[in-house]
Coordinates of C-alpha atoms in Angstrom, one line a residue:
M11 CA -20.0 -0.2 -25.6
K12 CA -23.0 -0.5 -23.4
A13 CA -24.1 2.8 -21.8
G14 CA -23.2 3.1 -18.1
L15 CA -24.2 5.3 -15.1
V16 CA -25.1 8.8 -16.1
V17 CA -24.5 11.6 -13.6
D18 CA -25.3 14.3 -16.2
G19 CA -26.1 13.5 -19.8
D20 CA -24.5 16.8 -21.0
Y21 CA -21.1 15.3 -20.4
I22 CA -21.5 12.2 -22.7
C23 CA -19.7 12.6 -26.0
E24 CA -20.1 10.6 -29.2
E25 CA -16.4 10.7 -29.9
E26 CA -13.4 10.1 -27.6
K27 CA -12.7 13.2 -25.5
H28 CA -9.6 14.3 -23.6
L29 CA -9.9 16.6 -20.5
T30 CA -7.0 18.3 -18.7
V31 CA -7.2 18.0 -14.9
L32 CA -5.3 20.4 -12.8
K33 CA -4.8 20.2 -9.0
T34 CA -5.6 23.6 -7.6
S35 CA -3.3 23.3 -4.6
L36 CA -0.1 21.4 -3.8
F37 CA 0.1 22.3 -0.1
F38 CA -2.1 19.3 1.0
A39 CA -2.9 16.0 -0.6
N40 CA -6.5 15.7 -2.0
D41 CA -7.1 19.4 -2.5
G42 CA -9.4 20.8 -5.2
F43 CA -9.3 20.3 -9.0
T44 CA -10.2 22.3 -12.1
V45 CA -10.9 20.5 -15.4
Y46 CA -10.7 21.9 -18.9
D47 CA -11.6 20.7 -22.3
C48 CA -9.3 20.8 -25.4
K49 CA -10.2 24.4 -26.1
G50 CA -9.3 25.6 -22.6
Q51 CA -12.9 26.0 -21.4
L52 CA -13.6 25.2 -17.8
V53 CA -15.7 22.0 -17.6
F54 CA -15.6 21.0 -13.9
R55 CA -14.3 22.3 -10.6
V56 CA -14.0 20.5 -7.3
D57 CA -14.2 21.8 -3.7
S58 CA -13.7 20.0 -0.4
Y59 CA -15.9 20.5 2.7
G60 CA -15.5 19.7 6.4
P61 CA -14.5 21.4 9.7
D62 CA -10.9 20.4 9.3
P63 CA -9.5 21.4 5.9
R64 CA -7.0 18.5 6.1
D65 CA -9.8 16.0 6.7
K66 CA -11.5 15.8 3.3
A67 CA -14.4 13.5 4.2
E68 CA -16.6 14.9 1.4
V69 CA -15.8 16.5 -2.0
V70 CA -18.2 18.1 -4.4
L71 CA -18.0 18.1 -8.2
M72 CA -19.5 21.2 -9.8
D73 CA -19.9 22.4 -13.3
A74 CA -18.3 25.5 -14.7
H75 CA -21.2 27.6 -13.2
G76 CA -21.0 26.2 -9.7
R77 CA -23.9 23.8 -10.0
C78 CA -23.4 20.7 -7.9
L79 CA -23.3 17.6 -10.0
L80 CA -22.0 14.9 -7.6
T81 CA -20.9 14.5 -4.0
V82 CA -18.2 11.9 -3.1
R83 CA -18.2 11.0 0.5
K84 CA -16.1 8.6 2.6
K85 CA -18.1 5.7 4.1
R86 CA -17.2 5.1 7.8
P87 CA -16.1 2.6 9.0
S88 CA -14.7 0.8 6.0
L89 CA -11.7 -1.5 5.9
H90 CA -11.6 -1.2 2.1
H91 CA -11.5 2.6 2.2
R92 CA -14.9 2.8 0.5
W93 CA -16.0 6.1 -1.0
E94 CA -19.6 6.6 -2.2
G95 CA -21.0 8.9 -4.9
F96 CA -24.3 10.8 -4.5
L97 CA -26.2 12.7 -7.3
G98 CA -26.2 16.5 -6.7
E99 CA -25.6 17.9 -3.3
R100 CA -25.9 15.1 -0.8
S101 CA -28.8 15.3 1.7
E102 CA -29.4 13.3 4.9
G103 CA -30.7 9.8 4.1
Q104 CA -29.9 10.0 0.4
K105 CA -28.8 6.7 -1.2
P106 CA -25.5 6.6 -3.1
V107 CA -25.5 5.8 -6.8
F108 CA -22.0 4.2 -6.8
S109 CA -19.1 3.3 -4.6
V110 CA -15.4 2.8 -5.1
R111 CA -13.3 0.6 -2.8
R112 CA -10.0 -1.4 -2.8
S113 CA -10.4 -5.0 -4.0
S114 CA -8.4 -6.2 -0.9
I115 CA -7.6 -4.7 2.5
I116 CA -4.0 -5.9 2.2
G117 CA -1.3 -5.6 -0.4
R118 CA -1.4 -4.0 -3.8
C119 CA -4.7 -4.5 -5.6
G120 CA -7.1 -2.9 -8.0
M121 CA -10.2 -0.8 -7.3
E122 CA -13.7 -2.1 -7.6
V123 CA -16.6 0.2 -8.6
E124 CA -20.1 -0.9 -7.8
V125 CA -23.1 0.8 -9.4
F126 CA -26.3 0.6 -7.4
N127 CA -29.7 -0.1 -8.9
N128 CA -28.2 -1.3 -12.2
P129 CA -27.5 -5.1 -12.0
G130 CA -24.5 -6.2 -14.1
E131 CA -22.9 -2.7 -14.3
E132 CA -19.5 -2.7 -12.6
Y133 CA -16.1 -1.4 -13.2
H134 CA -12.5 -2.3 -12.3
I135 CA -9.7 0.2 -12.1
E136 CA -6.1 -1.0 -12.8
G137 CA -2.8 1.0 -12.7
N138 CA -1.0 3.6 -10.6
F139 CA -3.1 6.7 -9.8
G140 CA -0.2 8.2 -7.9
Q141 CA 1.8 8.2 -11.1
R142 CA -1.3 9.3 -13.1
S143 CA -1.4 6.1 -15.1
C144 CA -4.5 3.9 -14.7
T145 CA -7.4 2.6 -16.7
V146 CA -11.1 2.0 -16.0
F147 CA -12.6 -1.2 -17.4
N148 CA -16.3 -2.1 -17.6
A149 CA -17.7 -5.6 -16.9
A150 CA -16.9 -6.6 -20.5
K151 CA -13.3 -5.6 -19.8
E152 CA -13.5 -2.8 -22.3
S153 CA -11.6 0.4 -21.5
V154 CA -14.0 3.3 -20.9
A155 CA -11.7 5.9 -19.4
E156 CA -8.0 6.4 -18.9
I157 CA -5.9 8.6 -16.6
K158 CA -2.4 9.5 -17.9
R159 CA 0.4 12.0 -17.7
K160 CA 0.1 15.1 -19.9
V161 CA 2.8 15.9 -22.4
D162 CA 3.5 19.5 -23.4
A163 CA 2.9 19.4 -27.2
S164 CA 5.5 22.1 -27.9
T165 CA 8.4 20.7 -26.0
N166 CA 7.4 17.0 -25.7
V167 CA 8.1 17.2 -22.0
V168 CA 6.0 15.2 -19.5
L169 CA 4.4 17.6 -17.1
G170 CA 4.2 17.2 -13.3
K171 CA 1.6 15.0 -11.7
D172 CA -0.5 18.0 -10.7
V173 CA -1.6 18.2 -14.4
F174 CA -2.9 15.1 -16.1
L175 CA -5.2 13.9 -18.8
L176 CA -8.6 12.2 -18.4
S177 CA -9.5 10.4 -21.6
L178 CA -13.1 9.3 -22.1
K179 CA -14.4 6.7 -24.6
P180 CA -17.5 7.5 -26.5
G181 CA -20.7 7.1 -24.5
F182 CA -19.0 7.3 -21.0
D183 CA -20.2 10.1 -18.8
G184 CA -17.4 12.6 -18.0
A185 CA -19.0 13.6 -14.7
F186 CA -19.1 10.0 -13.5
A187 CA -15.4 9.6 -14.6
M188 CA -14.5 12.7 -12.6
G189 CA -16.3 11.1 -9.6
L190 CA -14.0 8.1 -9.9
V191 CA -11.0 10.4 -10.1
L192 CA -12.0 12.1 -6.9
A193 CA -12.5 8.7 -5.1
L194 CA -9.1 7.5 -6.3
D195 CA -7.4 10.7 -5.2
Q196 CA -8.9 10.3 -1.7
I197 CA -8.3 6.6 -1.4
N198 CA -4.7 6.6 -2.7
G199 CA -3.5 9.9 -1.3
D200 CA -1.2 10.0 -4.4
D201 CA 0.9 7.3 -2.9
Y202 CA -1.0 4.0 -3.2
V203 CA -0.4 1.8 -6.2
V204 CA -3.8 0.3 -7.2
S205 CA -2.4 -2.6 -9.1
D206 CA 1.0 -4.2 -9.4
E207 CA 0.1 -5.5 -12.9
H208 CA 0.7 -2.1 -14.5
E209 CA 4.3 -0.9 -14.7
M210 CA 5.2 2.7 -15.5
S211 CA 7.5 3.4 -18.4
P212 CA 10.8 5.3 -17.6
T213 CA 9.5 8.5 -19.3
A214 CA 6.5 8.7 -17.0
Q215 CA 8.4 8.6 -13.7
D216 CA 9.8 11.6 -11.8

């Protein structure tokens, strides 16, 4: 698989990796997240900024020590609900490194990911983020990351949608992948189906 955008090289693995993503609040859609590895160690955390806590126009991805890795901000105006990613803590006039938007302004559709300053690098997201079931494909149509419901290993019970898995293919940056998760969460509001080509299995529905 061809190497893609790197937000932070420390989060690129040589083997497939599975991260557990936990919504830190259920009172409002699009609140913060904490992300853990398979050993239960904190990898990322996410905070939202803005004068109105219900208006999450900007979210910040940080590492376990609070260092800002990526800022994801809503582009206004945008008919396609475009969100842009900036390296580190965004500053005035800074150029984004990627953007995520709906493929169409009407109906059910996928999501398009554009990477700037890297011709030929693009991604397409298919599936249902609201049900925590979607896949990120690169330009060669290879799966590079997958979001799916988490199953309790001891009881074989599918957990609630506030806890889910982010699976990363070798060579794909986990920080970039979390940036895509943040954009999907903001665009979809947990209710929007990003593609009608992907149907959920009965065991994965509430």
